[in-house]
Short mmCIF file of C-alpha atoms in Angstrom, two decimals:
data_model
loop_
_atom_site.label_atom_id
_atom_site.label_comp_id
_atom_site.label_asym_id
_atom_site.label_seq_id
_atom_site.Cartn_x
_atom_site.Cartn_y
_atom_site.Cartn_z
CA MET A 755 156.78 97.86 138.10
CA SER A 756 154.83 100.62 136.40
CA ALA A 757 154.09 100.58 132.70
CA GLN A 758 156.82 102.05 130.57
CA PRO A 759 156.10 104.24 127.56
CA THR A 760 156.52 102.48 124.26
CA THR A 761 159.73 103.13 122.35
CA THR A 762 158.42 102.58 118.85
CA GLY A 763 160.83 100.94 116.47
CA VAL A 764 163.88 101.58 118.63
CA ALA A 765 165.90 98.75 120.17
CA SER A 766 167.39 99.01 123.60
CA PRO A 767 171.17 99.25 123.22
CA PRO A 768 173.22 96.13 124.02
CA ARG A 769 174.17 96.00 127.67
CA GLU A 770 177.76 95.87 128.76
CA PRO A 771 178.63 93.61 131.70
CA GLY A 772 177.22 95.02 134.94
CA GLN A 773 175.00 97.53 133.16
CA THR A 774 171.25 97.49 133.80
CA PRO A 775 169.09 97.03 130.69
CA SER A 776 167.23 100.11 129.62
CA PRO A 777 163.41 100.09 129.71
CA GLY A 778 161.91 98.19 126.78
CA GLY A 779 158.96 99.06 124.59
CA LEU A 780 156.54 96.45 125.96
CA GLN A 781 153.23 97.82 127.20
CA ALA A 782 151.10 96.82 130.17
CA GLY A 783 148.33 95.28 128.07
CA LEU A 784 147.49 92.28 130.26
CA LYS A 785 144.72 92.74 132.80
CA ASN A 786 144.61 91.03 136.18
CA ARG A 787 141.97 88.57 134.95
CA HIS A 788 144.28 87.61 132.08
CA LEU A 789 147.18 86.97 134.46
CA SER A 790 144.99 85.00 136.85
CA MET A 791 143.78 82.68 134.10
CA ILE A 792 147.25 82.37 132.56
CA ALA A 793 148.51 81.29 136.00
CA ILE A 794 145.73 78.75 136.45
CA GLY A 795 145.79 77.45 132.89
CA GLY A 796 149.57 77.29 132.78
CA VAL A 797 149.62 74.09 134.82
CA ILE A 798 146.97 72.37 132.67
CA GLY A 799 148.72 71.25 129.51
CA ALA A 800 147.56 68.85 126.82
CA GLY A 801 149.94 66.32 128.39
CA LEU A 802 147.61 65.96 131.37
CA PHE A 803 144.75 64.84 129.12
CA VAL A 804 146.65 62.61 126.71
CA GLY A 805 149.67 61.48 128.71
CA SER A 806 148.18 60.37 132.02
CA ALA A 807 147.04 57.00 130.61
CA SER A 808 150.65 55.81 130.17
CA GLY A 809 151.50 56.87 133.71
CA ILE A 810 148.53 55.00 135.16
CA ALA A 811 149.46 51.88 133.17
CA ALA A 812 153.02 52.04 134.52
CA ALA A 813 152.38 52.80 138.19
CA GLY A 814 148.73 51.97 138.83
CA PRO A 815 147.06 54.10 141.53
CA GLY A 816 150.60 54.88 142.73
CA ILE A 817 150.77 57.40 139.88
CA LEU A 818 149.21 59.75 142.43
CA LEU A 819 152.51 59.68 144.31
CA SER A 820 154.38 60.40 141.08
CA TYR A 821 152.23 63.46 140.45
CA ALA A 822 152.58 64.51 144.10
CA LEU A 823 156.39 64.27 143.98
CA VAL A 824 156.70 66.24 140.74
CA GLY A 825 154.03 68.69 141.90
CA THR A 826 155.97 69.34 145.11
CA MET A 827 159.13 69.96 143.08
CA VAL A 828 157.29 72.43 140.83
CA VAL A 829 155.78 74.22 143.83
CA PHE A 830 159.28 74.77 145.26
CA VAL A 831 160.65 75.95 141.89
CA MET A 832 157.73 78.35 141.44
CA ARG A 833 158.23 79.67 144.96
CA MET A 834 161.87 80.46 144.15
CA LEU A 835 160.96 82.02 140.82
CA GLY A 836 158.15 83.97 142.48
CA GLU A 837 160.60 85.40 145.00
CA MET A 838 162.74 86.85 142.21
CA ALA A 839 159.88 87.81 139.86
CA ALA A 840 157.92 89.67 142.54
CA ALA A 841 161.03 91.72 143.31
CA HIS A 842 161.92 92.40 139.66
CA PRO A 843 159.17 91.53 137.13
CA THR A 844 160.62 91.29 133.61
CA SER A 845 159.82 89.61 130.30
CA GLY A 846 163.15 87.75 130.56
CA SER A 847 162.19 86.19 133.92
CA PHE A 848 164.67 83.49 135.02
CA SER A 849 167.01 84.19 132.08
CA ALA A 850 167.42 87.81 133.17
CA TYR A 851 167.88 86.76 136.81
CA ALA A 852 170.51 84.15 135.83
CA ASP A 853 172.25 86.85 133.79
CA ARG A 854 172.59 88.97 136.91
CA ALA A 855 173.25 86.30 139.54
CA LEU A 856 175.32 83.69 137.68
CA GLY A 857 176.80 85.62 134.77
CA ARG A 858 175.93 86.63 131.24
CA TRP A 859 176.82 83.16 129.97
CA ALA A 860 174.06 81.68 132.13
CA GLY A 861 171.38 84.16 131.06
CA PHE A 862 172.35 83.73 127.39
CA SER A 863 172.41 79.92 127.59
CA ILE A 864 169.18 79.27 129.47
CA GLY A 865 167.36 81.97 127.50
CA TRP A 866 168.19 80.42 124.12
CA LEU A 867 167.58 76.87 125.38
CA TYR A 868 164.15 77.91 126.65
CA TRP A 869 163.38 79.60 123.32
CA PHE A 870 164.45 76.44 121.50
CA PHE A 871 162.22 74.31 123.72
CA TRP A 872 159.10 76.37 122.98
CA VAL A 873 159.58 76.67 119.22
CA VAL A 874 159.86 72.87 119.05
CA VAL A 875 156.71 72.64 121.17
CA LEU A 876 154.97 74.85 118.59
CA ALA A 877 155.50 72.13 115.98
CA VAL A 878 154.35 69.35 118.30
CA GLU A 879 151.17 71.14 119.32
CA ALA A 880 150.36 72.38 115.79
CA THR A 881 150.58 68.80 114.53
CA ALA A 882 148.45 67.47 117.41
CA GLY A 883 145.78 70.10 116.84
CA ALA A 884 145.81 69.47 113.10
CA ALA A 885 145.24 65.74 113.66
CA ILE A 886 142.08 66.45 115.66
CA LEU A 887 140.78 68.98 113.13
CA GLU A 888 141.45 66.61 110.23
CA SER A 889 139.41 63.91 111.98
CA TRP A 890 136.46 66.32 111.97
CA ILE A 891 136.97 67.75 108.47
CA PRO A 892 139.02 65.19 106.51
CA SER A 893 138.67 67.13 103.24
CA VAL A 894 141.34 69.54 104.54
CA PRO A 895 144.76 67.83 104.81
CA GLN A 896 146.55 67.76 108.14
CA TRP A 897 149.43 69.98 106.99
CA ALA A 898 146.91 72.65 105.94
CA TRP A 899 145.25 72.59 109.37
CA ALA A 900 148.67 72.97 111.03
CA LEU A 901 149.38 75.96 108.78
CA ILE A 902 145.98 77.54 109.51
CA VAL A 903 146.37 77.14 113.27
CA MET A 904 149.87 78.62 113.26
CA VAL A 905 148.85 81.57 111.06
CA VAL A 906 145.79 82.43 113.19
CA LEU A 907 147.68 82.38 116.48
CA THR A 908 150.60 84.28 114.96
CA ALA A 909 148.17 86.98 113.86
CA THR A 910 146.72 87.05 117.37
CA ASN A 911 150.11 87.60 118.96
CA LEU A 912 151.05 90.22 116.36
CA ALA A 913 147.88 92.22 117.02
CA SER A 914 148.62 93.14 120.64
CA VAL A 915 149.53 91.60 123.96
CA SER A 916 145.92 92.07 125.08
CA SER A 917 144.83 89.86 122.14
CA TYR A 918 147.10 87.11 123.40
CA GLY A 919 145.73 87.62 126.91
CA GLU A 920 142.12 87.49 125.75
CA PHE A 921 142.59 84.32 123.71
CA GLU A 922 144.46 82.68 126.57
CA PHE A 923 141.79 83.78 129.04
CA TRP A 924 139.13 81.84 127.13
CA PHE A 925 141.35 78.87 126.22
CA ALA A 926 142.44 78.48 129.83
CA GLY A 927 138.90 79.10 131.05
CA ILE A 928 137.59 76.16 129.01
CA LYS A 929 140.33 73.90 130.42
CA VAL A 930 139.60 74.97 133.98
CA VAL A 931 135.84 74.53 133.65
CA ALA A 932 136.30 71.13 131.99
CA ILE A 933 138.62 69.80 134.70
CA ALA A 934 136.44 71.20 137.49
CA ALA A 935 133.31 69.65 135.96
CA PHE A 936 135.12 66.32 135.50
CA ILE A 937 136.16 66.25 139.16
CA VAL A 938 132.68 67.12 140.42
CA ILE A 939 130.81 64.70 138.12
CA GLY A 940 133.37 61.92 138.59
CA GLY A 941 133.42 62.43 142.36
CA LEU A 942 129.65 62.08 142.53
CA ALA A 943 129.81 58.91 140.42
CA VAL A 944 132.50 57.39 142.66
CA PHE A 945 130.09 57.49 145.59
CA GLY A 946 127.03 56.57 143.51
CA VAL A 947 125.15 59.84 143.83
CA LEU A 948 125.41 61.12 140.24
CA PRO A 949 121.85 61.52 138.91
CA GLY A 950 121.12 59.39 135.85
CA SER A 951 124.35 57.40 136.06
CA GLY A 952 124.30 53.65 136.27
CA HIS A 953 127.81 53.54 137.72
CA GLU A 954 128.01 51.42 140.83
CA ALA A 955 129.27 53.19 143.94
CA THR A 956 132.78 51.92 144.59
CA GLY A 957 134.19 54.64 146.83
CA LEU A 958 137.96 54.33 146.92
CA ASP A 959 138.01 50.54 146.48
CA HIS A 960 139.77 50.75 143.11
CA LEU A 961 142.78 52.34 144.77
CA THR A 962 143.67 49.18 146.69
CA GLY A 963 141.36 46.42 145.48
CA HIS A 964 143.04 45.39 142.24
CA GLY A 965 146.61 44.40 142.94
CA GLY A 966 147.08 47.00 145.66
CA PHE A 967 148.02 50.68 145.56
CA LEU A 968 151.41 49.84 144.03
CA PRO A 969 150.65 46.82 141.80
CA ASN A 970 153.97 47.17 139.92
CA GLY A 971 156.09 47.86 142.99
CA ALA A 972 157.48 51.03 144.54
CA GLY A 973 159.96 51.50 141.69
CA ALA A 974 157.05 52.24 139.37
CA ILE A 975 156.59 55.56 141.17
CA LEU A 976 159.88 56.77 139.71
CA THR A 977 158.92 55.47 136.28
CA GLY A 978 155.72 57.48 136.64
CA VAL A 979 157.75 60.55 137.56
CA LEU A 980 159.55 60.38 134.21
CA MET A 981 156.22 60.13 132.41
CA VAL A 982 154.50 63.06 134.11
CA VAL A 983 157.31 65.54 134.82
CA PHE A 984 157.12 67.32 131.48
CA SER A 985 153.36 67.85 131.67
CA PHE A 986 154.07 70.48 134.35
CA MET A 987 156.12 72.70 132.03
CA GLY A 988 154.40 76.05 131.55
CA SER A 989 153.87 77.01 135.18
CA GLU A 990 156.57 79.67 134.83
CA ILE A 991 154.88 81.50 131.92
CA VAL A 992 153.02 83.82 134.28
CA THR A 993 156.33 85.30 135.48
CA LEU A 994 157.23 86.28 131.90
CA ALA A 995 153.77 87.72 131.25
CA ALA A 996 153.79 89.72 134.51
CA GLY A 997 156.12 92.27 132.92
CA GLU A 998 153.25 93.34 130.64
CA SER A 999 150.57 93.47 133.33
CA GLU A 1000 148.93 96.31 135.24
CA ASP A 1001 150.30 95.23 138.63
CA PRO A 1002 153.22 92.80 138.11
CA GLN A 1003 154.15 92.32 141.76
CA ARG A 1004 150.59 91.50 142.81
CA ALA A 1005 150.12 89.13 139.86
CA VAL A 1006 153.31 87.18 140.58
CA THR A 1007 152.62 87.02 144.31
CA LYS A 1008 149.10 85.74 143.74
CA ALA A 1009 150.21 83.16 141.17
CA THR A 1010 153.02 81.90 143.39
CA ASN A 1011 150.82 81.57 146.45
CA SER A 1012 148.11 79.69 144.54
CA VAL A 1013 150.30 77.14 142.75
CA ILE A 1014 149.84 74.56 145.53
CA TRP A 1015 146.06 74.34 145.25
CA ARG A 1016 146.18 74.53 141.46
CA ILE A 1017 148.39 71.44 141.24
CA ALA A 1018 146.49 69.66 144.01
CA VAL A 1019 143.08 70.22 142.40
CA PHE A 1020 143.76 69.93 138.69
CA TYR A 1021 146.38 67.17 138.69
CA LEU A 1022 145.91 65.12 141.84
CA GLY A 1023 142.15 65.70 142.00
CA SER A 1024 141.39 64.66 138.43
CA ILE A 1025 143.75 61.66 138.43
CA LEU A 1026 142.29 60.51 141.77
CA VAL A 1027 138.85 60.51 140.15
CA VAL A 1028 140.11 58.40 137.21
CA VAL A 1029 141.77 55.70 139.33
CA SER A 1030 138.77 55.67 141.68
CA LEU A 1031 136.28 55.09 138.85
CA LEU A 1032 138.23 52.38 137.03
CA ASP A 1033 140.66 49.55 137.65
CA TRP A 1034 144.12 50.90 136.85
CA ASP A 1035 144.67 48.17 134.21
CA ASP A 1036 141.28 48.61 132.53
CA PRO A 1037 142.01 48.26 128.76
CA ALA A 1038 139.79 51.29 128.06
CA ILE A 1039 142.32 53.62 129.74
CA LYS A 1040 145.07 52.83 127.25
CA GLU A 1041 142.69 52.46 124.31
CA HIS A 1042 140.68 55.68 124.71
CA GLY A 1043 142.67 57.71 127.23
CA SER A 1044 142.13 58.02 130.97
CA TYR A 1045 139.57 60.85 130.92
CA VAL A 1046 137.49 59.45 128.05
CA ALA A 1047 137.47 56.01 129.72
CA ALA A 1048 136.29 57.55 132.99
CA LEU A 1049 133.51 59.51 131.26
CA ASP A 1050 132.41 56.41 129.35
CA ALA A 1051 132.33 54.44 132.61
CA ILE A 1052 129.78 56.81 134.13
CA GLY A 1053 127.64 56.95 130.98
CA ILE A 1054 128.49 60.40 129.62
CA PRO A 1055 127.46 60.30 125.92
CA HIS A 1056 129.94 61.33 123.21
CA ALA A 1057 132.77 61.35 125.76
CA GLY A 1058 135.39 60.94 123.06
CA GLN A 1059 134.28 63.98 121.08
CA ILE A 1060 133.88 66.06 124.23
CA MET A 1061 137.44 65.25 125.23
CA ASN A 1062 138.69 65.99 121.70
CA VAL A 1063 137.26 69.50 122.00
CA ILE A 1064 138.94 69.98 125.37
CA VAL A 1065 142.27 68.57 124.15
CA LEU A 1066 142.11 70.83 121.09
CA THR A 1067 141.53 73.79 123.40
CA ALA A 1068 144.53 72.74 125.51
CA VAL A 1069 146.64 72.41 122.35
CA LEU A 1070 145.63 75.86 121.08
CA SER A 1071 146.31 77.30 124.54
CA CYS A 1072 149.78 75.74 124.55
CA LEU A 1073 150.45 77.03 121.03
CA ASN A 1074 149.27 80.52 121.94
CA SER A 1075 151.36 80.63 125.11
CA GLY A 1076 154.34 78.95 123.46
CA LEU A 1077 154.53 81.59 120.74
CA TYR A 1078 154.11 84.37 123.29
CA THR A 1079 156.74 82.89 125.62
CA ALA A 1080 159.30 82.24 122.88
CA SER A 1081 158.89 85.76 121.47
CA ARG A 1082 159.22 87.45 124.87
CA MET A 1083 162.34 85.47 125.69
CA ALA A 1084 163.76 86.45 122.28
CA TYR A 1085 162.81 90.08 123.02
CA SER A 1086 164.61 89.97 126.37
CA LEU A 1087 167.70 88.40 124.79
CA GLY A 1088 167.68 91.10 122.15
CA GLU A 1089 167.32 93.82 124.79
CA ARG A 1090 170.36 92.44 126.61
CA GLY A 1091 172.43 92.27 123.42
CA ASP A 1092 172.35 88.46 123.29
CA ALA A 1093 170.12 88.23 120.19
CA PRO A 1094 169.68 90.32 117.01
CA LYS A 1095 168.86 93.95 117.81
CA ALA A 1096 165.67 93.69 115.76
CA PHE A 1097 164.20 91.33 118.37
CA ALA A 1098 164.19 94.18 120.91
CA ARG A 1099 162.20 96.55 118.69
CA THR A 1100 158.50 97.04 119.32
CA ASN A 1101 155.79 98.67 117.23
CA ARG A 1102 153.40 101.36 118.42
CA ARG A 1103 151.25 98.74 120.19
CA GLY A 1104 154.25 97.48 122.16
CA VAL A 1105 154.48 94.23 120.18
CA PRO A 1106 157.96 92.79 119.45
CA ARG A 1107 157.09 91.90 115.85
CA ALA A 1108 160.53 90.63 114.79
CA ALA A 1109 160.80 88.40 117.89
CA ILE A 1110 157.37 86.88 117.15
CA LEU A 1111 158.08 86.32 113.46
CA GLY A 1112 161.55 84.92 114.17
CA SER A 1113 160.06 82.42 116.60
CA VAL A 1114 157.17 81.36 114.38
CA VAL A 1115 159.43 80.91 111.33
CA PHE A 1116 161.46 78.35 113.26
CA GLY A 1117 158.16 76.80 114.35
CA PHE A 1118 157.03 76.52 110.72
CA VAL A 1119 160.36 74.91 109.80
CA ALA A 1120 159.96 72.41 112.66
CA VAL A 1121 156.41 71.58 111.43
CA PHE A 1122 157.87 70.92 107.97
CA PHE A 1123 160.50 68.63 109.51
CA ASN A 1124 157.75 66.81 111.40
CA TYR A 1125 155.96 65.96 108.15
CA GLN A 1126 159.04 65.44 105.97
CA TRP A 1127 161.47 63.68 108.34
CA PRO A 1128 159.51 62.73 111.49
CA ASP A 1129 161.82 59.90 112.54
CA THR A 1130 165.14 61.64 111.93
CA VAL A 1131 165.44 65.44 111.92
CA PHE A 1132 162.31 66.17 113.95
CA LEU A 1133 162.98 63.35 116.40
CA PHE A 1134 166.41 64.88 116.99
CA LEU A 1135 164.85 68.31 117.67
CA LEU A 1136 162.33 66.71 120.03
CA ASN A 1137 164.89 64.72 122.01
CA SER A 1138 167.48 67.49 122.10
CA SER A 1139 164.95 69.81 123.77
CA GLY A 1140 163.40 67.10 125.94
CA ALA A 1141 165.32 67.76 129.17
CA VAL A 1142 165.41 71.56 128.84
CA ALA A 1143 162.53 71.90 131.31
CA LEU A 1144 164.67 70.29 134.01
CA PHE A 1145 167.65 72.47 133.07
CA VAL A 1146 165.45 75.57 133.45
CA TRP A 1147 164.31 74.48 136.89
CA LEU A 1148 167.90 73.78 137.96
CA VAL A 1149 169.02 77.23 136.81
CA ILE A 1150 166.14 78.83 138.71
CA CYS A 1151 167.32 77.06 141.88
CA PHE A 1152 170.97 78.10 141.54
CA THR A 1153 169.97 81.62 140.56
CA GLN A 1154 167.77 82.01 143.61
CA LEU A 1155 170.63 80.93 145.87
CA ARG A 1156 172.63 83.94 144.63
CA MET A 1157 169.76 86.39 144.10
CA ARG A 1158 168.56 86.17 147.71
CA ALA A 1159 171.84 87.71 148.90
CA ILE A 1160 171.68 90.39 146.17
CA LEU A 1161 168.11 91.34 147.07
CA LEU A 1162 168.87 91.44 150.81
CA ARG A 1163 171.81 93.71 150.13
CA GLU A 1164 170.21 96.06 147.60
CA SER A 1165 166.43 96.11 148.16
CA PRO A 1166 165.21 93.91 151.04
CA GLU A 1167 161.81 95.63 150.98
CA LYS A 1168 161.13 93.90 147.64
CA LEU A 1169 161.29 90.42 149.17
CA VAL A 1170 157.50 90.15 149.41
CA VAL A 1171 157.65 86.44 148.46
CA ARG A 1172 160.23 84.27 150.18
CA MET A 1173 161.31 80.69 149.56
CA TRP A 1174 160.47 78.50 152.53
CA LEU A 1175 163.31 77.18 154.74
CA PHE A 1176 165.98 78.87 152.62
CA PRO A 1177 168.50 77.57 151.66
CA TYR A 1178 167.67 74.01 152.73
CA LEU A 1179 164.61 73.50 150.52
CA THR A 1180 166.43 75.10 147.60
CA TRP A 1181 169.24 72.55 147.90
CA ALA A 1182 166.69 69.75 148.40
CA THR A 1183 164.96 70.80 145.16
CA ILE A 1184 168.30 70.81 143.33
CA ALA A 1185 168.87 67.27 144.59
CA MET A 1186 165.39 66.18 143.45
CA ILE A 1187 165.82 67.58 139.93
CA SER A 1188 169.34 66.13 139.65
CA PHE A 1189 168.01 62.73 140.73
CA VAL A 1190 165.33 62.82 138.02
CA LEU A 1191 167.96 63.67 135.39
CA VAL A 1192 170.20 60.81 136.53
CA TYR A 1193 167.27 58.39 136.72
CA MET A 1194 166.33 59.31 133.15
CA LEU A 1195 169.63 57.75 132.08
CA THR A 1196 168.28 54.36 133.19
CA ASP A 1197 165.30 54.70 130.84
CA ASP A 1198 165.75 54.03 127.11
CA ALA A 1199 163.73 57.03 125.89
CA GLY A 1200 164.88 59.26 128.73
CA ARG A 1201 168.57 58.43 128.17
CA GLU A 1202 168.52 59.76 124.61
CA GLN A 1203 166.72 62.93 125.70
CA VAL A 1204 169.20 63.66 128.48
CA ILE A 1205 172.30 62.97 126.37
CA LEU A 1206 171.12 65.02 123.37
CA SER A 1207 169.82 67.84 125.56
CA VAL A 1208 173.15 67.98 127.44
CA LEU A 1209 175.05 68.10 124.15
CA VAL A 1210 172.90 70.97 122.85
CA ALA A 1211 173.20 72.78 126.19
CA ALA A 1212 176.99 72.33 126.14
CA LEU A 1213 177.11 73.82 122.64
CA VAL A 1214 175.06 76.85 123.69
CA VAL A 1215 177.16 77.38 126.84
CA ALA A 1216 180.32 77.16 124.74
CA ILE A 1217 178.99 79.84 122.39
CA ALA A 1218 178.12 82.00 125.41
CA LEU A 1219 181.60 81.66 126.91
CA ILE A 1220 183.28 82.42 123.58
CA ARG A 1221 181.10 85.54 123.22
CA GLU A 1222 182.14 86.67 126.70
CA ARG A 1223 185.80 86.10 125.90
CA VAL A 1224 185.52 88.08 122.64
CA ARG A 1225 183.78 90.95 124.42
CA ALA A 1226 186.40 90.96 127.16
CA ASN A 1227 189.19 91.09 124.57
CA ARG A 1228 187.47 93.97 122.81
CA GLY A 1229 187.20 95.80 126.12
CA ASP A 1230 190.89 95.28 126.83
CA ALA A 1231 191.76 96.57 123.34
CA VAL A 1232 189.71 99.74 123.92
CA VAL A 1233 191.42 100.33 127.28
CA GLU A 1234 194.87 99.96 125.73
CA ARG A 1235 194.09 102.62 123.15
#
């Protein structure tokens, strides 16, 4: 898709059913290096650094199988999304494809649910980042740090899309370098060849020598799946950003083809190092976190502070991308007539200012709820958006089932990325995601997330169907005249 000229201050008109959206005012401000780093960094969330300890405690070394299962599921989902995004790059990504393949109700519903998910994430990440900053400079209260972080990143996104890309390039770059260095240094320590380290060479003995590879039984693998599945959310961001890149098709194709090694290296590689350096039930893992415990074990000084810097970078990266993603989804919804018209307006730099401000205002409100009513209102927001990631992946699967036929009929030459073993692997992925959702109902925390998320999704779908019915009635009234 070539860059479109900016339509300053003018919204694309609402689309009637079956009508193709008119070109928006977004500009191709993301360079290939930005897209490459967004793709790599998108799979490295703060959850990997701070959430892996719980997974290791639950499943032992078998957590590697949990990560492998979820990673395989994400690879399949990204392959399906890549097939559609390479053919038609757009800022609405899977929401726009669902709109076309499944109906306007589907595009409306999953678009708003995805927006809701990310604006809640803004509050979570702002609070997490503020907690780290307050520990360094306690004279500034935590709420003030959260406000500062949100304001700075909002200003970055308002400046231009290239500003977002540049910030994300460096945020993601730090995460990538940190994980790569951890794997190399930890790998050397595992085999006793790290210079200056007093760590005894253990090889892979820790994987089987302390209660076995599955010390808590095979069922713990599924428990681990529930704990790690949401740390993979964010892989799809590159398909939204591709619409503002110099060469969208190339960027999406490259990101889709590289997702396997990204997950294998950054997730499986780093977790393998942790469970190879330490016993899975080492108290230090739960007390300090898996990565800090591993660094301490091999004698890296100030490991805790080093990891705090890396986690803060991951948090800022997630905040930056979350605000960008929410605003671009809002822009796409506005362009399709499913959100206020103002959301589809861009300024002379191609920035959807109203969509950004609308998203960040809700984020600020959620931050306020987190400080004022953390165990009631904010907990409800958190749980009611908890399963949205799985809903998004399900919609991508069902959309791809329909979109393949549409693409083959209308523009087969655009199928430069194809889902493997279609449609069998698509249906297998649907079964995997459905199984995770059902299994969540057996878990106390997961059950509340699924039930509340389903209720919110049902409400949004109901609104979408009512909107369609109203529009249809209006159309019939016009015809009768």
